[in-house]
mmCIF file of N, CA and C in Angstrom:
data_model
loop_
_atom_site.group_PDB
_atom_site.id
_atom_site.type_symbol
_atom_site.label_atom_id
_atom_site.label_comp_id
_atom_site.label_asym_id
_atom_site.label_seq_id
_atom_site.Cartn_x
_atom_site.Cartn_y
_atom_site.Cartn_z
ATOM 1 N N UNK A 128 -18.083 25.861 -21.496
ATOM 2 C CA UNK A 128 -16.955 26.855 -21.371
ATOM 3 C C UNK A 128 -16.194 27.194 -20.581
ATOM 4 N N UNK A 129 -15.250 27.473 -20.943
ATOM 5 C CA UNK A 129 -13.673 27.868 -19.489
ATOM 6 C C UNK A 129 -14.414 29.501 -19.412
ATOM 7 N N UNK A 130 -14.511 29.368 -17.852
ATOM 8 C CA UNK A 130 -14.386 30.662 -17.264
ATOM 9 C C UNK A 130 -13.722 31.519 -16.963
ATOM 10 N N UNK A 131 -13.583 32.766 -16.689
ATOM 11 C CA UNK A 131 -12.437 33.523 -15.897
ATOM 12 C C UNK A 131 -12.234 32.750 -14.384
ATOM 13 N N UNK A 132 -13.280 32.167 -14.178
ATOM 14 C CA UNK A 132 -13.213 31.674 -12.857
ATOM 15 C C UNK A 132 -12.121 30.327 -13.045
ATOM 16 N N UNK A 133 -12.021 29.748 -13.794
ATOM 17 C CA UNK A 133 -11.542 28.619 -14.331
ATOM 18 C C UNK A 133 -10.326 28.581 -14.389
ATOM 19 N N UNK A 134 -9.559 29.742 -15.164
ATOM 20 C CA UNK A 134 -8.151 29.755 -15.338
ATOM 21 C C UNK A 134 -7.594 31.330 -14.614
ATOM 22 N N UNK A 135 -7.920 31.719 -13.997
ATOM 23 C CA UNK A 135 -7.699 33.163 -12.913
ATOM 24 C C UNK A 135 -6.634 32.107 -11.987
ATOM 25 N N UNK A 136 -6.137 33.347 -11.546
ATOM 26 C CA UNK A 136 -4.892 33.013 -10.574
ATOM 27 C C UNK A 136 -5.516 33.780 -9.255
ATOM 28 N N UNK A 137 -6.088 32.800 -8.354
ATOM 29 C CA UNK A 137 -6.679 33.374 -7.397
ATOM 30 C C UNK A 137 -5.973 34.457 -6.517
ATOM 31 N N UNK A 138 -6.896 34.741 -5.592
ATOM 32 C CA UNK A 138 -5.958 35.404 -4.004
ATOM 33 C C UNK A 138 -5.312 36.513 -4.445
ATOM 34 N N UNK A 139 -5.561 37.568 -5.730
ATOM 35 C CA UNK A 139 -4.944 38.436 -5.969
ATOM 36 C C UNK A 139 -5.001 39.572 -4.663
ATOM 37 N N UNK A 140 -3.794 40.104 -4.630
ATOM 38 C CA UNK A 140 -3.531 41.166 -3.621
ATOM 39 C C UNK A 140 -3.566 42.556 -4.079
ATOM 40 N N UNK A 141 -4.636 43.294 -3.628
ATOM 41 C CA UNK A 141 -4.635 44.689 -3.885
ATOM 42 C C UNK A 141 -3.334 45.611 -3.290
ATOM 43 N N UNK A 142 -2.910 46.484 -3.911
ATOM 44 C CA UNK A 142 -2.132 47.795 -3.259
ATOM 45 C C UNK A 142 -3.169 48.836 -3.111
ATOM 46 N N UNK A 143 -3.366 49.664 -1.901
ATOM 47 C CA UNK A 143 -4.078 50.493 -1.284
ATOM 48 C C UNK A 143 -3.822 51.767 -1.956
ATOM 49 N N UNK A 144 -5.081 52.436 -2.515
ATOM 50 C CA UNK A 144 -4.892 53.835 -3.160
ATOM 51 C C UNK A 144 -3.790 54.866 -2.191
ATOM 52 N N UNK A 145 -3.995 54.565 -0.984
ATOM 53 C CA UNK A 145 -3.132 55.601 -0.553
ATOM 54 C C UNK A 145 -1.790 54.845 -0.307
ATOM 55 N N UNK A 146 -1.699 53.903 -0.390
ATOM 56 C CA UNK A 146 0.216 53.272 -0.002
ATOM 57 C C UNK A 146 0.931 54.026 -1.310
ATOM 58 N N UNK A 147 2.084 53.768 -1.088
ATOM 59 C CA UNK A 147 3.043 54.496 -1.786
ATOM 60 C C UNK A 147 3.531 53.508 -3.072
ATOM 61 N N UNK A 148 4.028 54.262 -4.267
ATOM 62 C CA UNK A 148 4.453 53.224 -5.271
ATOM 63 C C UNK A 148 5.465 52.694 -4.611
ATOM 64 N N UNK A 149 6.484 52.917 -3.584
ATOM 65 C CA UNK A 149 7.586 52.581 -3.253
ATOM 66 C C UNK A 149 7.083 51.202 -2.649
ATOM 67 N N UNK A 150 5.824 51.373 -1.993
ATOM 68 C CA UNK A 150 5.205 50.047 -1.045
ATOM 69 C C UNK A 150 4.991 49.185 -2.390
ATOM 70 N N UNK A 151 4.416 49.688 -2.997
ATOM 71 C CA UNK A 151 3.755 48.654 -4.332
ATOM 72 C C UNK A 151 4.891 48.061 -5.152
ATOM 73 N N UNK A 152 6.456 48.608 -5.348
ATOM 74 C CA UNK A 152 6.932 47.693 -6.038
ATOM 75 C C UNK A 152 7.859 46.930 -4.546
ATOM 76 N N UNK A 153 7.949 47.239 -4.044
ATOM 77 C CA UNK A 153 8.365 46.007 -2.887
ATOM 78 C C UNK A 153 7.236 44.557 -2.810
ATOM 79 N N UNK A 154 6.012 45.085 -2.721
ATOM 80 C CA UNK A 154 4.991 44.181 -3.100
ATOM 81 C C UNK A 154 4.791 43.293 -4.226
ATOM 82 N N UNK A 155 5.132 44.002 -5.337
ATOM 83 C CA UNK A 155 5.249 43.123 -6.532
ATOM 84 C C UNK A 155 6.599 42.295 -6.777
ATOM 85 N N UNK A 156 7.558 42.746 -6.022
ATOM 86 C CA UNK A 156 9.148 42.199 -6.026
ATOM 87 C C UNK A 156 8.636 41.095 -5.033
ATOM 88 N N UNK A 157 7.755 41.148 -4.132
ATOM 89 C CA UNK A 157 7.995 39.761 -3.217
ATOM 90 C C UNK A 157 6.863 38.799 -3.631
ATOM 91 N N UNK A 158 5.844 39.428 -4.357
ATOM 92 C CA UNK A 158 5.031 38.239 -4.723
ATOM 93 C C UNK A 158 5.361 37.987 -6.155
ATOM 94 N N UNK A 159 6.366 38.377 -6.810
ATOM 95 C CA UNK A 159 6.867 37.880 -8.009
ATOM 96 C C UNK A 159 5.787 38.152 -9.541
ATOM 97 N N UNK A 160 5.105 39.622 -9.187
ATOM 98 C CA UNK A 160 4.248 39.855 -10.483
ATOM 99 C C UNK A 160 4.702 41.237 -11.122
ATOM 100 N N UNK A 161 3.941 41.757 -12.029
ATOM 101 C CA UNK A 161 4.348 42.506 -12.641
ATOM 102 C C UNK A 161 2.864 44.082 -12.441
ATOM 103 N N UNK A 162 2.214 43.765 -11.970
ATOM 104 C CA UNK A 162 0.991 44.464 -11.938
ATOM 105 C C UNK A 162 0.237 44.076 -10.168
ATOM 106 N N UNK A 163 -0.484 45.225 -9.944
ATOM 107 C CA UNK A 163 -1.179 44.816 -8.694
ATOM 108 C C UNK A 163 -2.641 45.737 -8.974
ATOM 109 N N UNK A 164 -3.858 45.235 -8.362
ATOM 110 C CA UNK A 164 -5.089 46.218 -8.499
ATOM 111 C C UNK A 164 -4.806 47.166 -7.660
ATOM 112 N N UNK A 165 -5.231 48.255 -7.594
ATOM 113 C CA UNK A 165 -5.514 49.378 -6.877
ATOM 114 C C UNK A 165 -6.716 49.566 -6.037
ATOM 115 N N UNK A 166 -6.773 49.420 -4.458
ATOM 116 C CA UNK A 166 -8.329 49.247 -4.235
ATOM 117 C C UNK A 166 -7.996 50.459 -2.960
ATOM 118 N N UNK A 167 -9.419 51.201 -3.107
ATOM 119 C CA UNK A 167 -9.708 52.413 -2.668
ATOM 120 C C UNK A 167 -9.921 51.520 -0.917
ATOM 121 N N UNK A 168 -10.208 52.579 -0.270
ATOM 122 C CA UNK A 168 -10.770 52.010 1.397
ATOM 123 C C UNK A 168 -11.943 51.379 1.388
ATOM 124 N N UNK A 169 -12.403 51.280 0.356
ATOM 125 C CA UNK A 169 -14.323 50.934 0.573
ATOM 126 C C UNK A 169 -13.744 49.115 -0.039
ATOM 127 N N UNK A 170 -12.360 48.775 -0.174
ATOM 128 C CA UNK A 170 -12.394 47.658 -1.154
ATOM 129 C C UNK A 170 -12.874 47.628 -2.699
ATOM 130 N N UNK A 171 -12.957 48.776 -3.193
ATOM 131 C CA UNK A 171 -13.433 48.779 -4.547
ATOM 132 C C UNK A 171 -12.202 48.478 -5.504
ATOM 133 N N UNK A 172 -12.393 47.957 -6.520
ATOM 134 C CA UNK A 172 -11.102 48.296 -7.255
ATOM 135 C C UNK A 172 -11.162 49.827 -7.948
ATOM 136 N N UNK A 173 -9.924 50.329 -7.740
ATOM 137 C CA UNK A 173 -9.503 51.755 -8.872
ATOM 138 C C UNK A 173 -8.714 51.729 -10.043
ATOM 139 N N UNK A 174 -8.074 50.606 -10.038
ATOM 140 C CA UNK A 174 -7.611 50.661 -11.322
ATOM 141 C C UNK A 174 -6.308 49.620 -11.002
ATOM 142 N N UNK A 175 -5.471 49.411 -11.973
ATOM 143 C CA UNK A 175 -4.313 48.451 -12.072
ATOM 144 C C UNK A 175 -3.096 49.208 -12.091
ATOM 145 N N UNK A 176 -1.827 48.872 -11.244
ATOM 146 C CA UNK A 176 -0.729 49.819 -11.287
ATOM 147 C C UNK A 176 0.370 48.488 -11.687
ATOM 148 N N UNK A 177 1.182 49.225 -13.018
ATOM 149 C CA UNK A 177 2.086 47.731 -13.935
ATOM 150 C C UNK A 177 3.632 48.715 -12.986
ATOM 151 N N UNK A 178 4.559 47.707 -13.301
ATOM 152 C CA UNK A 178 5.693 47.786 -13.192
ATOM 153 C C UNK A 178 6.308 49.081 -14.261
ATOM 154 N N UNK A 179 5.773 48.739 -15.386
ATOM 155 C CA UNK A 179 6.008 49.701 -16.585
ATOM 156 C C UNK A 179 5.526 51.497 -16.088
ATOM 157 N N UNK A 180 4.099 51.360 -15.266
ATOM 158 C CA UNK A 180 3.784 52.788 -14.688
ATOM 159 C C UNK A 180 4.772 53.154 -13.426
ATOM 160 N N UNK A 181 5.023 52.487 -13.104
ATOM 161 C CA UNK A 181 6.003 52.602 -12.066
ATOM 162 C C UNK A 181 7.327 53.494 -12.835
ATOM 163 N N UNK A 182 7.866 52.931 -13.570
ATOM 164 C CA UNK A 182 9.111 52.991 -14.209
ATOM 165 C C UNK A 182 8.820 54.737 -15.002
ATOM 166 N N UNK A 183 7.590 54.538 -15.788
ATOM 167 C CA UNK A 183 7.202 55.831 -16.628
ATOM 168 C C UNK A 183 6.979 56.808 -16.052
ATOM 169 N N UNK A 184 5.886 56.669 -15.157
ATOM 170 C CA UNK A 184 4.971 57.884 -14.690
ATOM 171 C C UNK A 184 5.535 58.166 -13.215
ATOM 172 N N UNK A 185 6.624 57.448 -12.789
ATOM 173 C CA UNK A 185 6.941 57.915 -11.220
ATOM 174 C C UNK A 185 8.411 58.332 -11.487
ATOM 175 N N UNK A 186 9.555 56.510 -11.749
ATOM 176 C CA UNK A 186 10.745 57.320 -11.960
ATOM 177 C C UNK A 186 11.158 58.306 -13.119
ATOM 178 N N UNK A 187 10.741 57.715 -14.310
ATOM 179 C CA UNK A 187 11.013 58.456 -15.255
ATOM 180 C C UNK A 187 10.843 59.632 -15.328
ATOM 181 N N UNK A 188 9.601 60.603 -14.809
ATOM 182 C CA UNK A 188 9.156 61.636 -14.322
ATOM 183 C C UNK A 188 9.737 62.304 -13.576
ATOM 184 N N UNK A 189 11.085 61.616 -12.917
ATOM 185 C CA UNK A 189 11.496 62.309 -11.719
ATOM 186 C C UNK A 189 11.036 62.456 -10.457
ATOM 187 N N UNK A 190 9.558 61.569 -9.921
ATOM 188 C CA UNK A 190 9.103 61.606 -8.872
ATOM 189 C C UNK A 190 9.608 60.582 -7.745
ATOM 190 N N UNK A 191 9.301 60.714 -6.495
ATOM 191 C CA UNK A 191 10.133 60.072 -5.351
ATOM 192 C C UNK A 191 8.788 59.302 -5.466
ATOM 193 N N UNK A 192 9.070 57.970 -5.708
ATOM 194 C CA UNK A 192 8.224 56.661 -5.595
ATOM 195 C C UNK A 192 7.838 56.644 -4.121
ATOM 196 N N UNK A 193 8.566 56.977 -2.946
ATOM 197 C CA UNK A 193 8.172 57.129 -1.669
ATOM 198 C C UNK A 193 7.142 58.077 -1.078
ATOM 199 N N UNK A 194 6.966 58.905 -2.181
ATOM 200 C CA UNK A 194 6.101 60.168 -1.764
ATOM 201 C C UNK A 194 4.304 59.657 -2.931
ATOM 202 N N UNK A 195 4.459 59.314 -3.864
ATOM 203 C CA UNK A 195 3.761 59.473 -4.979
ATOM 204 C C UNK A 195 2.598 58.210 -4.632
ATOM 205 N N UNK A 196 1.586 58.225 -4.431
ATOM 206 C CA UNK A 196 0.273 57.346 -3.972
ATOM 207 C C UNK A 196 -0.166 56.335 -5.125
ATOM 208 N N UNK A 197 -0.070 55.321 -4.591
ATOM 209 C CA UNK A 197 -0.783 54.340 -5.608
ATOM 210 C C UNK A 197 -1.721 54.869 -6.408
ATOM 211 N N UNK A 198 -2.501 55.119 -5.616
ATOM 212 C CA UNK A 198 -4.489 55.874 -6.338
ATOM 213 C C UNK A 198 -4.195 56.664 -7.416
ATOM 214 N N UNK A 199 -2.795 57.916 -7.313
ATOM 215 C CA UNK A 199 -2.605 59.007 -8.132
ATOM 216 C C UNK A 199 -2.106 58.384 -9.908
ATOM 217 N N UNK A 200 -2.540 57.074 -9.576
ATOM 218 C CA UNK A 200 -1.956 56.468 -11.222
ATOM 219 C C UNK A 200 -2.959 55.416 -11.540
ATOM 220 N N UNK A 201 -3.928 55.462 -10.508
ATOM 221 C CA UNK A 201 -5.328 54.959 -11.230
ATOM 222 C C UNK A 201 -6.054 55.796 -12.060
ATOM 223 N N UNK A 202 -6.436 55.256 -13.441
ATOM 224 C CA UNK A 202 -6.748 56.113 -14.693
ATOM 225 C C UNK A 202 -8.249 56.006 -14.717
ATOM 226 N N UNK A 203 -9.097 56.349 -14.731
ATOM 227 C CA UNK A 203 -10.529 55.909 -15.191
ATOM 228 C C UNK A 203 -11.303 55.560 -14.332
ATOM 229 N N UNK A 204 -11.916 54.523 -15.281
ATOM 230 C CA UNK A 204 -12.867 53.445 -14.283
ATOM 231 C C UNK A 204 -11.873 52.034 -14.862
ATOM 232 N N UNK A 205 -11.613 51.134 -13.888
ATOM 233 C CA UNK A 205 -10.805 49.791 -14.457
ATOM 234 C C UNK A 205 -11.589 48.906 -15.267
ATOM 235 N N UNK A 206 -11.133 48.460 -15.913
ATOM 236 C CA UNK A 206 -11.113 47.521 -16.806
ATOM 237 C C UNK A 206 -11.388 46.149 -16.101
ATOM 238 N N UNK A 207 -12.025 45.436 -15.620
ATOM 239 C CA UNK A 207 -12.532 44.338 -15.683
ATOM 240 C C UNK A 207 -13.324 43.011 -16.323
ATOM 241 N N UNK A 208 -13.508 41.954 -15.350
ATOM 242 C CA UNK A 208 -14.000 41.017 -15.934
ATOM 243 C C UNK A 208 -14.788 40.129 -15.159
ATOM 244 N N UNK A 209 -16.095 39.575 -15.556
ATOM 245 C CA UNK A 209 -16.641 39.263 -14.219
ATOM 246 C C UNK A 209 -16.198 36.917 -14.063
ATOM 247 N N UNK A 210 -16.095 36.758 -13.150
ATOM 248 C CA UNK A 210 -15.985 35.789 -12.514
ATOM 249 C C UNK A 210 -16.574 34.738 -13.187
ATOM 250 N N UNK A 211 -17.946 34.936 -14.018
ATOM 251 C CA UNK A 211 -18.160 33.907 -14.756
ATOM 252 C C UNK A 211 -18.358 33.861 -16.152
ATOM 253 N N UNK A 212 -17.680 34.998 -16.821
ATOM 254 C CA UNK A 212 -17.280 35.355 -17.780
ATOM 255 C C UNK A 212 -16.819 34.486 -19.022
ATOM 256 N N UNK A 213 -16.916 34.219 -20.200
ATOM 257 C CA UNK A 213 -16.279 33.380 -20.413
ATOM 258 C C UNK A 213 -15.142 33.324 -21.433
ATOM 259 N N UNK A 214 -14.332 32.497 -21.649
ATOM 260 C CA UNK A 214 -13.145 33.209 -22.146
ATOM 261 C C UNK A 214 -13.446 33.974 -23.635
ATOM 262 N N UNK A 215 -14.080 34.026 -24.349
ATOM 263 C CA UNK A 215 -14.339 34.532 -25.713
ATOM 264 C C UNK A 215 -14.414 35.854 -25.257
ATOM 265 N N UNK A 216 -15.341 36.103 -24.019
ATOM 266 C CA UNK A 216 -15.528 37.605 -23.420
ATOM 267 C C UNK A 216 -14.224 38.038 -22.921
ATOM 268 N N UNK A 217 -13.572 37.012 -22.303
ATOM 269 C CA UNK A 217 -11.823 37.725 -21.871
ATOM 270 C C UNK A 217 -11.145 38.258 -23.205
ATOM 271 N N UNK A 218 -11.178 37.564 -24.304
ATOM 272 C CA UNK A 218 -10.331 37.756 -24.996
ATOM 273 C C UNK A 218 -10.912 39.240 -25.777
ATOM 274 N N UNK A 219 -12.276 39.147 -25.890
ATOM 275 C CA UNK A 219 -12.762 40.435 -26.310
ATOM 276 C C UNK A 219 -12.012 41.462 -25.637
ATOM 277 N N UNK A 220 -12.485 41.464 -24.375
ATOM 278 C CA UNK A 220 -12.486 42.643 -23.380
ATOM 279 C C UNK A 220 -10.914 43.140 -23.199
ATOM 280 N N UNK A 221 -9.904 42.061 -23.739
ATOM 281 C CA UNK A 221 -8.443 42.293 -23.981
ATOM 282 C C UNK A 221 -8.060 43.080 -24.774
ATOM 283 N N UNK A 222 -8.790 42.380 -26.169
ATOM 284 C CA UNK A 222 -8.494 42.974 -27.441
ATOM 285 C C UNK A 222 -9.114 44.747 -27.514
ATOM 286 N N UNK A 223 -10.391 44.414 -27.037
ATOM 287 C CA UNK A 223 -11.015 45.805 -27.034
ATOM 288 C C UNK A 223 -10.061 47.208 -26.179
ATOM 289 N N UNK A 224 -9.522 46.725 -25.165
ATOM 290 C CA UNK A 224 -9.111 47.920 -24.043
ATOM 291 C C UNK A 224 -7.636 47.794 -24.416
ATOM 292 N N UNK A 225 -7.182 46.735 -25.230
ATOM 293 C CA UNK A 225 -5.270 46.612 -25.034
ATOM 294 C C UNK A 225 -4.919 46.017 -23.722
ATOM 295 N N UNK A 226 -5.061 45.442 -23.168
ATOM 296 C CA UNK A 226 -4.620 44.739 -21.739
ATOM 297 C C UNK A 226 -4.298 43.661 -21.590
ATOM 298 N N UNK A 227 -3.111 43.293 -21.473
ATOM 299 C CA UNK A 227 -2.754 41.842 -20.773
ATOM 300 C C UNK A 227 -3.166 41.126 -19.691
ATOM 301 N N UNK A 228 -3.424 42.164 -18.821
ATOM 302 C CA UNK A 228 -4.658 41.586 -17.267
ATOM 303 C C UNK A 228 -5.584 42.032 -17.165
ATOM 304 N N UNK A 229 -6.879 41.023 -16.565
ATOM 305 C CA UNK A 229 -7.811 41.896 -16.020
ATOM 306 C C UNK A 229 -8.091 41.386 -14.926
ATOM 307 N N UNK A 230 -8.470 42.478 -13.940
ATOM 308 C CA UNK A 230 -9.104 41.777 -12.334
ATOM 309 C C UNK A 230 -10.065 41.070 -12.513
ATOM 310 N N UNK A 231 -10.565 39.995 -11.724
ATOM 311 C CA UNK A 231 -11.708 39.400 -12.011
ATOM 312 C C UNK A 231 -12.424 39.636 -10.887
ATOM 313 N N UNK A 232 -13.554 39.726 -10.805
ATOM 314 C CA UNK A 232 -14.732 40.411 -10.263
ATOM 315 C C UNK A 232 -15.937 39.849 -9.791
ATOM 316 N N UNK A 233 -16.361 39.263 -8.347
ATOM 317 C CA UNK A 233 -17.335 38.449 -8.465
ATOM 318 C C UNK A 233 -18.295 39.660 -7.269
ATOM 319 N N UNK A 234 -19.270 40.010 -8.122
ATOM 320 C CA UNK A 234 -20.211 40.930 -7.646
ATOM 321 C C UNK A 234 -19.306 42.433 -7.313
ATOM 322 N N UNK A 235 -18.594 42.777 -6.406
ATOM 323 C CA UNK A 235 -18.041 43.941 -6.429
ATOM 324 C C UNK A 235 -16.437 43.319 -5.732
ATOM 325 N N UNK A 236 -16.363 42.425 -5.396
ATOM 326 C CA UNK A 236 -15.272 41.780 -4.735
ATOM 327 C C UNK A 236 -14.222 41.248 -5.718
ATOM 328 N N UNK A 237 -12.850 41.781 -5.700
ATOM 329 C CA UNK A 237 -12.025 41.011 -6.351
ATOM 330 C C UNK A 237 -11.921 39.881 -5.953
ATOM 331 N N UNK A 238 -11.474 38.788 -6.993
ATOM 332 C CA UNK A 238 -11.292 37.429 -6.698
ATOM 333 C C UNK A 238 -10.361 37.005 -7.822
ATOM 334 N N UNK A 239 -9.514 37.273 -8.686
ATOM 335 C CA UNK A 239 -8.492 37.127 -8.635
ATOM 336 C C UNK A 239 -7.566 38.031 -9.636
ATOM 337 N N UNK A 240 -7.045 37.530 -10.948
ATOM 338 C CA UNK A 240 -6.325 38.204 -12.276
ATOM 339 C C UNK A 240 -6.160 37.129 -12.944
ATOM 340 N N UNK A 241 -7.036 37.513 -14.497
ATOM 341 C CA UNK A 241 -6.466 36.726 -15.477
ATOM 342 C C UNK A 241 -5.585 37.436 -16.449
ATOM 343 N N UNK A 242 -4.464 36.554 -16.632
ATOM 344 C CA UNK A 242 -3.314 36.904 -17.756
ATOM 345 C C UNK A 242 -3.573 36.718 -18.893
ATOM 346 N N UNK A 243 -2.658 37.425 -19.989
ATOM 347 C CA UNK A 243 -2.725 37.020 -21.138
ATOM 348 C C UNK A 243 -2.470 35.382 -21.331
ATOM 349 N N UNK A 244 -1.597 34.835 -20.505
ATOM 350 C CA UNK A 244 -0.915 33.461 -20.779
ATOM 351 C C UNK A 244 -2.243 32.540 -20.236
ATOM 352 N N UNK A 245 -3.074 33.176 -18.914
ATOM 353 C CA UNK A 245 -3.730 32.019 -18.675
ATOM 354 C C UNK A 245 -5.022 32.089 -19.752
ATOM 355 N N UNK A 246 -5.241 33.052 -20.449
ATOM 356 C CA UNK A 246 -6.012 33.069 -21.587
ATOM 357 C C UNK A 246 -5.693 32.086 -22.495
ATOM 358 N N UNK A 247 -4.522 32.238 -23.081
ATOM 359 C CA UNK A 247 -4.011 31.349 -24.260
ATOM 360 C C UNK A 247 -3.962 30.031 -23.620
ATOM 361 N N UNK A 248 -3.558 29.405 -22.795
ATOM 362 C CA UNK A 248 -3.885 28.140 -22.128
ATOM 363 C C UNK A 248 -5.418 27.603 -22.586
ATOM 364 N N UNK A 249 -5.665 28.269 -22.190
ATOM 365 C CA UNK A 249 -7.771 27.737 -22.194
ATOM 366 C C UNK A 249 -7.961 28.182 -23.593
ATOM 367 N N UNK A 250 -7.546 28.768 -24.692
ATOM 368 C CA UNK A 250 -8.080 29.094 -25.903
ATOM 369 C C UNK A 250 -7.764 27.998 -27.010
ATOM 370 N N UNK A 251 -8.343 27.882 -28.151
ATOM 371 C CA UNK A 251 -7.568 26.993 -29.059
ATOM 372 C C UNK A 251 -6.750 27.814 -29.649
ATOM 373 N N UNK A 252 -6.063 27.140 -30.742
ATOM 374 C CA UNK A 252 -4.852 27.680 -31.075
ATOM 375 C C UNK A 252 -5.030 28.698 -31.816
ATOM 376 N N UNK A 253 -6.264 28.856 -32.744
ATOM 377 C CA UNK A 253 -6.327 30.228 -33.695
ATOM 378 C C UNK A 253 -6.674 31.342 -32.951
ATOM 379 N N UNK A 254 -7.793 31.145 -31.933
ATOM 380 C CA UNK A 254 -8.249 32.337 -31.077
ATOM 381 C C UNK A 254 -7.004 32.813 -30.050
ATOM 382 N N UNK A 255 -5.998 32.004 -29.993
ATOM 383 C CA UNK A 255 -4.840 32.613 -28.904
ATOM 384 C C UNK A 255 -4.024 33.489 -29.915
ATOM 385 N N UNK A 256 -3.550 32.991 -31.342
ATOM 386 C CA UNK A 256 -2.973 33.846 -32.519
ATOM 387 C C UNK A 256 -3.707 34.763 -32.443
ATOM 388 N N UNK A 257 -5.009 35.387 -32.319
ATOM 389 C CA UNK A 257 -5.765 36.573 -32.279
ATOM 390 C C UNK A 257 -5.593 37.548 -31.126
ATOM 391 N N UNK A 258 -5.966 36.759 -30.546
ATOM 392 C CA UNK A 258 -5.204 37.735 -29.320
ATOM 393 C C UNK A 258 -4.014 37.926 -28.913
ATOM 394 N N UNK A 259 -3.215 37.126 -29.240
ATOM 395 C CA UNK A 259 -1.486 37.773 -29.199
ATOM 396 C C UNK A 259 -1.665 39.123 -30.394
ATOM 397 N N UNK A 260 -2.135 38.699 -31.213
ATOM 398 C CA UNK A 260 -2.070 39.804 -32.656
ATOM 399 C C UNK A 260 -2.716 41.077 -32.142
ATOM 400 N N UNK A 261 -3.811 41.178 -31.330
ATOM 401 C CA UNK A 261 -4.709 42.446 -30.973
ATOM 402 C C UNK A 261 -3.964 42.815 -30.373
ATOM 403 N N UNK A 262 -3.005 42.271 -28.995
ATOM 404 C CA UNK A 262 -2.431 42.570 -27.966
ATOM 405 C C UNK A 262 -1.314 43.100 -28.224
ATOM 406 N N UNK A 263 -0.577 43.089 -29.542
ATOM 407 C CA UNK A 263 0.875 43.197 -29.715
ATOM 408 C C UNK A 263 0.689 44.759 -31.021
ATOM 409 N N UNK A 264 -0.415 45.224 -31.039
ATOM 410 C CA UNK A 264 -0.903 46.637 -31.386
ATOM 411 C C UNK A 264 -0.167 47.508 -31.040
ATOM 412 N N UNK A 265 0.740 48.357 -31.498
ATOM 413 C CA UNK A 265 0.856 49.594 -30.693
ATOM 414 C C UNK A 265 0.440 50.800 -30.510
#
């Protein structure tokens, strides 16, 4: 069975919880990604920061991205997947939490990110359709 470790993008970079949203946006641009894990000083995952979060919760709210800390946008406990969890578990977790990207954790360490497209490539066609339908619900 295909695991998260098999399909993840490795070497995921965090944005520090004390770094600004502006720094996060620059890092996203440099890396060509739309989301970054937020990590605390203890290197533990605090949440995910998306480009949509920046637009809606910072810019759209009239806040200064150079003043807002990434950690301020971390909400609740981060939804993650274990490195050895299989594609069916990844699919179920994405569907249950309505997320398109999952940080991959090995122990307490971030080792990668699994995106919706990664799972779609790894699953048989009927399961891909189920995933896309589950994540398209508003």
